[in-house]
Coordinates of C-alpha atoms in Angstrom, one line a residue:
M21 CA 358.1 201.9 64.5
Q22 CA 357.9 199.7 67.8
H23 CA 360.3 197.1 68.4
I24 CA 359.9 194.2 70.6
G25 CA 361.5 191.2 71.3
L26 CA 359.9 187.3 70.9
I27 CA 361.5 184.2 73.0
G28 CA 360.1 180.8 71.7
L29 CA 359.5 180.2 67.9
G30 CA 357.1 177.3 68.2
T31 CA 354.0 177.2 65.9
M32 CA 352.3 180.0 67.9
G33 CA 355.5 181.9 68.6
A34 CA 356.8 181.9 65.2
N35 CA 353.1 183.1 64.0
L36 CA 353.2 185.9 66.5
A37 CA 356.8 187.0 65.6
R38 CA 355.4 186.9 61.7
N39 CA 352.3 189.0 62.9
A40 CA 354.0 191.9 64.7
A41 CA 356.6 192.3 61.6
K42 CA 353.6 192.3 59.2
N43 CA 351.9 195.1 61.1
G44 CA 355.3 197.2 61.4
A45 CA 357.3 195.9 64.0
T46 CA 360.7 195.3 64.4
V47 CA 361.0 191.7 66.2
S48 CA 364.6 190.6 67.9
I49 CA 364.2 186.7 67.8
F50 CA 365.5 184.2 70.1
N51 CA 364.8 180.4 70.8
R52 CA 366.7 177.8 72.7
T53 CA 367.7 175.9 69.9
R54 CA 369.4 177.7 67.1
E55 CA 368.2 175.2 64.5
K56 CA 364.6 176.8 64.9
T57 CA 366.1 180.3 64.5
D58 CA 367.8 179.8 61.4
A59 CA 364.7 177.5 60.0
F60 CA 362.6 180.2 60.7
M61 CA 365.0 183.0 59.1
Q62 CA 365.1 180.7 55.9
A63 CA 361.2 180.5 55.8
H64 CA 360.0 183.8 56.8
G65 CA 362.9 185.9 57.2
S66 CA 361.7 188.3 53.8
E67 CA 358.3 188.7 55.7
G68 CA 359.3 192.0 57.7
K69 CA 362.2 193.2 60.1
F70 CA 363.5 190.3 62.2
I71 CA 366.6 190.4 64.1
L72 CA 368.1 187.1 64.7
C73 CA 370.0 186.5 68.2
S74 CA 372.2 183.9 69.1
T75 CA 372.4 184.4 72.8
I76 CA 370.1 186.1 75.6
E77 CA 372.8 189.0 76.0
E78 CA 372.9 189.7 72.3
F79 CA 368.8 189.6 72.2
V80 CA 368.6 191.9 75.4
Q81 CA 370.9 194.4 73.8
S82 CA 369.3 194.3 70.4
I83 CA 366.2 196.1 71.7
P84 CA 365.9 199.5 73.1
A85 CA 365.1 200.4 76.2
P86 CA 362.5 200.4 77.5
R87 CA 361.8 197.0 76.4
S88 CA 358.8 194.6 75.8
I89 CA 359.7 190.8 75.3
I90 CA 356.9 188.4 74.8
L91 CA 357.6 185.1 75.7
M92 CA 356.1 182.0 73.9
V93 CA 357.2 179.1 75.8
N94 CA 355.9 176.3 77.8
A95 CA 354.0 177.0 81.3
G96 CA 355.5 176.3 84.2
K97 CA 359.1 175.9 85.0
P98 CA 360.5 176.9 81.1
V99 CA 358.7 180.3 81.7
D100 CA 360.5 180.9 85.0
D101 CA 364.1 179.7 83.4
V102 CA 363.8 182.4 80.7
I103 CA 363.1 185.0 83.2
D104 CA 366.1 183.8 85.1
S105 CA 368.2 183.9 82.3
L106 CA 367.0 187.5 81.1
L107 CA 367.7 188.4 85.0
S108 CA 371.2 187.1 84.9
P109 CA 374.4 189.4 85.6
I110 CA 376.1 186.7 83.8
T111 CA 374.2 187.8 80.4
Y112 CA 372.4 191.1 81.1
H113 CA 370.2 192.9 83.4
L114 CA 367.1 193.8 82.1
S115 CA 366.7 197.6 82.9
P116 CA 364.1 199.2 85.3
H117 CA 360.4 199.5 83.6
D118 CA 361.4 196.7 81.0
A119 CA 358.4 194.8 80.4
I120 CA 357.9 191.0 80.4
I121 CA 355.0 189.6 78.5
D122 CA 354.0 185.7 79.3
A123 CA 351.9 185.5 76.2
G124 CA 351.8 181.4 76.8
N125 CA 349.3 179.4 78.8
S126 CA 350.5 179.7 82.6
H127 CA 348.8 179.2 85.2
F128 CA 347.6 182.6 87.3
T129 CA 348.8 181.6 90.3
D130 CA 352.3 181.5 88.7
T131 CA 351.5 184.9 86.9
E132 CA 350.7 186.5 90.2
R133 CA 353.6 185.4 91.7
R134 CA 355.8 186.7 88.8
I135 CA 353.9 190.0 88.6
A136 CA 354.9 190.8 92.6
S137 CA 359.1 189.2 92.5
L138 CA 359.6 191.3 89.1
G139 CA 357.7 194.4 90.5
A140 CA 360.4 194.3 93.6
K141 CA 362.9 194.9 90.5
G142 CA 361.0 197.7 88.7
I143 CA 360.3 195.4 86.0
H144 CA 356.8 194.8 84.5
F145 CA 355.0 191.6 84.0
L146 CA 351.8 191.5 81.9
G147 CA 350.4 187.9 81.6
M148 CA 348.5 187.7 78.2
G149 CA 345.8 185.0 77.4
V150 CA 346.4 184.3 73.2
S151 CA 343.3 182.1 71.6
G152 CA 343.2 181.7 67.7
G153 CA 345.2 178.7 67.3
E154 CA 347.9 178.5 64.9
E155 CA 346.2 180.4 62.2
G156 CA 344.8 183.2 64.5
A157 CA 348.4 183.9 66.0
L158 CA 349.1 184.6 62.4
L159 CA 346.1 186.5 61.1
G160 CA 344.6 187.8 64.3
P161 CA 344.0 186.4 67.5
S162 CA 342.1 187.1 70.5
M163 CA 344.2 188.5 73.3
M164 CA 343.5 188.8 76.9
P165 CA 346.2 190.6 78.5
G166 CA 346.3 191.4 82.5
G167 CA 348.5 192.7 84.9
S168 CA 351.0 195.6 84.4
S169 CA 348.8 198.3 82.9
E170 CA 351.8 200.3 82.2
A171 CA 353.3 197.3 80.3
F172 CA 350.1 196.9 78.3
H173 CA 349.7 200.5 77.1
R174 CA 353.0 200.7 75.9
L175 CA 352.5 197.5 73.5
E176 CA 348.7 198.5 73.0
P177 CA 349.1 200.2 69.6
L178 CA 351.0 197.3 68.1
L179 CA 348.2 194.4 69.7
Q180 CA 345.3 196.6 67.9
K181 CA 346.9 195.7 64.5
M182 CA 347.8 192.5 65.2
A183 CA 344.2 191.4 66.9
A184 CA 341.4 189.9 65.3
K185 CA 338.3 191.9 63.9
D186 CA 335.3 191.6 66.5
G187 CA 332.9 192.4 63.6
S188 CA 331.4 195.9 64.7
G189 CA 334.6 197.9 63.9
G190 CA 336.7 197.0 67.0
K191 CA 339.8 194.4 67.5
C192 CA 339.4 191.4 69.8
I193 CA 341.9 193.0 72.5
A194 CA 341.2 194.7 75.9
Y195 CA 343.0 195.2 78.9
V196 CA 341.2 192.3 81.1
G197 CA 342.4 193.6 84.5
G198 CA 345.2 193.6 87.3
G199 CA 347.1 190.9 88.8
G200 CA 346.9 187.4 87.1
A201 CA 343.5 188.7 85.3
G202 CA 344.6 187.7 81.8
H203 CA 345.6 184.4 82.3
F204 CA 342.6 183.4 84.5
V205 CA 340.1 184.6 81.9
K206 CA 342.1 182.2 79.1
M207 CA 342.3 179.6 81.6
V208 CA 338.2 179.7 81.3
H209 CA 338.0 180.9 77.9
N210 CA 340.0 177.1 77.4
G211 CA 337.3 175.4 79.9
I212 CA 334.5 176.8 78.0
E213 CA 336.3 175.5 75.1
Y214 CA 336.7 171.9 76.2
G215 CA 332.9 172.1 77.2
D216 CA 331.9 173.1 73.7
M217 CA 334.0 170.4 72.2
Q218 CA 332.2 167.4 74.1
L219 CA 328.9 168.7 73.8
I220 CA 329.5 168.7 69.7
A221 CA 331.0 164.9 70.5
E222 CA 327.9 164.2 72.1
A223 CA 325.6 165.8 69.2
Y224 CA 327.8 163.5 66.6
H225 CA 327.6 160.7 69.1
L226 CA 323.5 160.9 68.6
M227 CA 323.4 161.1 65.3
K228 CA 325.7 158.4 64.5
S229 CA 324.5 155.8 66.9
S230 CA 320.8 156.7 67.4
L231 CA 320.1 158.2 64.1
K232 CA 322.4 156.2 62.0
M233 CA 323.6 158.9 60.0
T234 CA 326.7 158.9 57.3
N235 CA 329.4 161.5 57.6
A236 CA 327.7 163.2 54.5
E237 CA 324.8 163.5 56.2
I238 CA 326.5 164.7 59.7
A239 CA 328.8 167.1 57.5
D240 CA 325.7 168.4 55.8
T241 CA 324.1 168.6 59.6
F242 CA 326.8 171.1 60.8
E243 CA 327.0 172.9 57.9
A244 CA 323.2 173.8 58.4
W245 CA 323.7 174.8 61.9
N246 CA 326.6 176.9 61.2
R247 CA 324.2 178.7 58.9
S248 CA 321.7 179.3 62.2
R249 CA 321.7 182.4 64.0
E250 CA 321.9 180.5 67.2
L251 CA 324.7 177.7 66.4
K252 CA 326.6 179.8 64.2
S253 CA 330.5 179.4 65.4
F254 CA 334.0 178.4 65.0
L255 CA 333.7 175.0 66.4
I256 CA 330.6 174.0 64.5
E257 CA 332.2 175.3 61.0
I258 CA 335.2 173.1 61.5
T259 CA 333.1 170.3 62.6
A260 CA 331.5 170.1 59.1
K261 CA 334.6 170.4 57.3
I262 CA 336.2 167.3 59.5
F263 CA 333.3 165.1 58.3
R264 CA 334.1 165.9 54.7
Q265 CA 338.0 165.1 55.0
N266 CA 339.6 161.9 53.1
D267 CA 341.7 159.7 54.4
N268 CA 345.3 160.2 52.6
L269 CA 346.7 157.4 54.1
G270 CA 343.5 154.6 53.7
E271 CA 340.1 154.7 52.3
G272 CA 336.9 156.6 53.5
K273 CA 336.9 159.6 55.5
L274 CA 339.7 160.1 58.1
I275 CA 337.2 160.7 60.8
D276 CA 336.7 156.7 60.9
A277 CA 340.5 156.3 61.4
I278 CA 341.2 158.7 64.3
K279 CA 341.4 156.7 67.6
G280 CA 338.8 157.8 70.3
A281 CA 341.3 158.8 73.2
A282 CA 341.6 162.6 73.4
R283 CA 344.5 164.2 75.6
Q284 CA 344.2 167.4 77.2
K285 CA 346.9 170.3 78.3
G286 CA 345.5 171.0 81.5
T287 CA 343.8 174.5 80.9
G288 CA 340.1 172.5 81.6
K289 CA 341.3 170.6 84.8
W290 CA 342.9 174.1 85.7
T291 CA 339.5 175.3 85.6
T292 CA 337.6 172.7 87.2
Q293 CA 340.1 172.9 90.1
S294 CA 339.5 177.0 90.2
A295 CA 336.2 176.3 90.1
L296 CA 336.4 174.1 93.0
D297 CA 338.4 176.8 95.0
L298 CA 336.2 179.4 94.5
G299 CA 333.3 177.2 95.1
V300 CA 331.2 178.0 91.9
P301 CA 329.5 175.0 89.9
V302 CA 331.0 174.1 86.1
P303 CA 329.7 171.0 85.7
T304 CA 329.7 170.9 81.9
I305 CA 333.5 171.8 82.2
T306 CA 334.1 169.4 84.5
A307 CA 332.5 166.7 82.9
A308 CA 334.3 167.3 79.6
V309 CA 337.5 166.8 81.2
D310 CA 336.2 164.0 82.5
A311 CA 335.3 162.3 79.2
R312 CA 338.5 162.7 77.9
F313 CA 339.9 160.8 81.0
M314 CA 337.2 158.4 80.3
S315 CA 338.3 158.1 76.6
A316 CA 341.8 157.5 77.8
A317 CA 340.6 154.5 80.0
E318 CA 341.1 151.7 76.9
E319 CA 342.0 149.0 78.7
Q320 CA 339.5 149.6 81.6
R321 CA 336.4 150.2 79.0
S322 CA 337.4 147.3 76.9
L323 CA 337.1 144.9 80.2
V324 CA 334.0 146.2 81.1
T325 CA 332.4 145.9 77.2
A326 CA 333.6 142.0 77.7
S327 CA 331.7 141.6 80.6
M328 CA 328.6 143.6 79.3
T329 CA 327.8 141.7 76.1
D330 CA 324.4 140.9 77.0
L331 CA 323.4 144.2 78.4
E332 CA 319.5 144.7 77.3
F333 CA 318.4 148.5 76.3
S334 CA 315.5 150.2 75.2
P335 CA 316.7 152.5 72.4
R336 CA 314.5 155.5 71.8
K337 CA 315.4 157.8 68.7
T338 CA 315.5 161.1 68.9
T339 CA 315.5 163.9 66.3
L340 CA 317.8 166.1 64.6
R341 CA 315.8 169.1 65.4
S342 CA 315.7 167.6 69.3
I343 CA 319.5 167.3 69.2
K344 CA 320.1 170.9 67.9
D345 CA 317.9 172.2 70.9
A346 CA 319.7 170.0 73.5
L347 CA 323.2 171.2 71.9
L348 CA 322.3 174.7 72.0
L349 CA 321.2 174.9 75.4
S350 CA 323.9 172.9 76.9
K351 CA 326.1 175.5 75.4
V352 CA 324.3 177.9 76.7
S353 CA 324.7 176.4 79.9
S354 CA 328.7 176.3 80.0
Y355 CA 329.2 179.5 78.7
A356 CA 327.1 180.7 81.7
Q357 CA 329.0 178.7 84.1
G358 CA 332.4 179.9 82.7
F359 CA 331.2 183.5 83.3
K360 CA 329.9 182.9 86.8
L361 CA 333.3 181.5 87.3
I362 CA 335.0 184.6 86.3
A363 CA 332.9 187.1 87.8
E364 CA 333.3 185.1 90.9
A365 CA 337.3 185.5 90.7
S366 CA 337.1 188.7 89.5
R367 CA 335.5 189.6 92.8
V368 CA 337.4 187.9 94.9
H369 CA 340.8 189.2 93.3
G370 CA 339.5 192.8 93.2
W371 CA 340.2 192.2 89.1
N372 CA 337.4 194.2 87.5
V373 CA 336.7 192.2 84.8
D374 CA 334.2 193.4 82.3
L375 CA 332.4 190.4 81.3
A376 CA 330.7 192.5 78.4
E377 CA 333.8 193.5 77.0
L378 CA 334.9 190.1 77.4
C379 CA 332.0 188.7 75.1
R380 CA 333.6 191.2 72.6
I381 CA 336.9 190.4 72.2
W382 CA 335.8 186.8 72.1
K383 CA 333.6 187.4 69.3
G384 CA 336.6 186.9 66.9
G385 CA 339.7 185.0 66.5
C386 CA 339.5 183.1 69.5
I387 CA 338.2 179.3 69.4
I388 CA 335.0 179.4 71.3
R389 CA 333.6 182.4 68.9
S390 CA 330.3 182.2 68.2
S391 CA 326.9 183.9 68.0
L392 CA 326.0 182.9 70.9
L393 CA 328.7 185.6 72.7
K394 CA 326.5 188.5 70.8
T395 CA 323.5 187.5 73.3
F396 CA 325.6 187.2 76.5
E397 CA 327.1 190.7 75.8
E398 CA 323.9 192.5 75.5
G399 CA 322.8 190.6 78.7
F400 CA 325.6 191.8 80.4
R401 CA 325.6 195.3 79.0
S402 CA 322.0 195.6 80.2
Q403 CA 322.9 196.0 83.6
T404 CA 320.0 194.1 85.1
K405 CA 320.5 191.6 88.1
M406 CA 317.9 189.2 86.2
V407 CA 318.6 186.8 84.3
Y408 CA 318.6 188.0 80.3
P409 CA 315.1 187.5 79.2
P410 CA 315.8 186.4 75.8
L411 CA 318.1 183.6 77.7
I412 CA 315.2 182.8 79.9
E413 CA 312.8 182.4 77.0
L414 CA 315.0 180.0 75.2
F415 CA 314.9 177.4 78.1
R416 CA 311.3 177.9 78.8
S417 CA 310.4 176.9 75.1
R418 CA 313.3 174.1 74.7
H419 CA 314.0 172.3 77.5
A420 CA 311.4 169.6 76.8
K421 CA 313.3 168.3 73.9
W422 CA 316.7 169.1 75.9
R423 CA 315.3 166.2 78.5
K424 CA 313.9 164.0 75.9
V425 CA 317.3 163.8 74.5
I426 CA 319.3 162.8 77.3
A427 CA 316.2 160.4 78.2
A428 CA 316.8 158.8 74.9
G429 CA 320.4 158.6 74.9
A430 CA 320.5 156.7 78.3
L431 CA 317.7 154.2 77.1
S432 CA 320.3 153.6 74.5
G433 CA 322.9 153.6 76.5
I434 CA 324.9 156.1 74.9
P435 CA 326.8 158.5 77.3
L436 CA 326.0 162.1 77.2
P437 CA 328.3 163.4 80.3
A438 CA 328.4 167.0 79.6
M439 CA 324.8 167.5 78.1
S440 CA 323.6 165.8 81.6
A441 CA 325.5 167.8 83.7
S442 CA 324.2 171.1 81.7
L443 CA 320.6 169.6 82.3
S444 CA 321.5 168.9 86.1
W445 CA 322.8 172.4 86.3
F446 CA 319.8 174.2 84.9
D447 CA 317.6 172.2 86.9
G448 CA 319.8 173.3 90.3
L449 CA 319.4 176.8 89.3
R450 CA 315.9 176.6 89.0
S451 CA 314.8 174.6 92.2
T452 CA 314.0 176.9 95.1
W453 CA 314.4 173.6 97.2
L454 CA 317.4 171.3 96.9
P455 CA 318.0 167.7 99.3
Q456 CA 321.2 169.4 100.9
N457 CA 319.2 169.8 104.1
L458 CA 319.4 166.0 104.6
T459 CA 323.2 166.6 104.0
Q460 CA 323.3 169.1 106.7
A461 CA 321.6 166.2 109.2
Q462 CA 323.8 163.8 108.1
R463 CA 327.0 165.9 108.9
D464 CA 325.5 167.0 112.4
F465 CA 324.8 163.4 112.9
F466 CA 328.0 161.9 112.6
G467 CA 330.6 165.1 113.1
A468 CA 328.7 167.3 115.0
H469 CA 329.3 169.9 112.4
G470 CA 325.9 171.7 113.1
F471 CA 323.1 173.0 110.5
E472 CA 321.3 176.0 109.5
R473 CA 317.6 176.2 110.3
I474 CA 315.0 178.1 107.9
D475 CA 313.0 179.5 111.1
R476 CA 315.4 181.2 112.9
E477 CA 319.1 182.5 112.4
G478 CA 322.3 180.7 113.9
T479 CA 324.0 177.2 113.8
F480 CA 322.5 174.7 115.7
H481 CA 323.2 171.0 116.7
A482 CA 320.7 168.0 117.6
D483 CA 321.5 165.4 119.8
W484 CA 320.6 162.6 117.3
K485 CA 321.0 159.4 119.5

């Protein structure tokens, strides 16, 4: 029987502890506030073998060496504080070969820093992305470990039992790569999630504002789309359920009582920042992050709305079929941008991330699980440098409807930032010529930055004046 430790009994931490225990592990638990530990034991103490610990010293001593300790605390300084407490001579030193597993949403650069500092002390560090939300943590998440391979292989038998099924006889867990690979991959997963959610919201906006559909009709549509081979996904599934939820504090459906201002915890922003650092365009994800910021700018939007009451539009209706195609092609674009970002980070950092294997472990448990992942997995396993033919055919046959939907949105005054960004990304990729020759000329004109020519090698400067 495996014996692990877990620090942090928030919703995700508590459910991971319960998941580990129901799969045969002895779990020593500790939380900064004793109230949470007591509440956990009262509610779930009978579900498995838990050892309640009141102090860090008691916690560390309760786990046999070599220890595996999972952290489920907030990213940033709280992780460093817990690590410091585990290493403090005032409490109890961890032993060489012990392992710390950070299963929160830490930034990958923090993970790489911790790997280096703990490695110098002989302690293994694993940065493990965990996706699936509250339910996934308990019933089976998708797990993306990266960092110390020794720490992973020690925990692998238990993690295999805890992970979600991939639908093909395997489990949704695989060693992603060295360094901060695990947390980087989880960060991009969340960036794709941002894009996916925004694209679905834009489809809803079109249904509500352009097609004047009721909540019941919208729910029926998303249910039908979730039965389709192309759009079946967790997010489409829950969207249909959301539109059927009654408001228990008022009349009608709950969706109509929810404020249209979305928050974000940072992983979407981190994805965009990392893409800028690596020079990889991820416009759909960036547009999704911007859309959340825009939704929160309520005062500014109210002022502009009040001054634009006489603005005239030329509404153009679209069709459900066209919206479905626009959503599909935009979703494919968002996933593709995320995979390209992971591939570039893997190349730069030497992580050797297997994109096909990543698709496989995202097919169950995680938030962006969808039927699209099978197509991407097949493409990555085909080992061709060409774009996967089924995806090429998809864009070739449906891009006209995509364009009409975005045009209809613009003419009707309906913002479609992520769909528009997806289409621009696609058009940029398929263009053999882009107008940045003018950008090069401008930079050389005002700053003598030089430019490249199409007819010879080297960098040139012109006497523009």
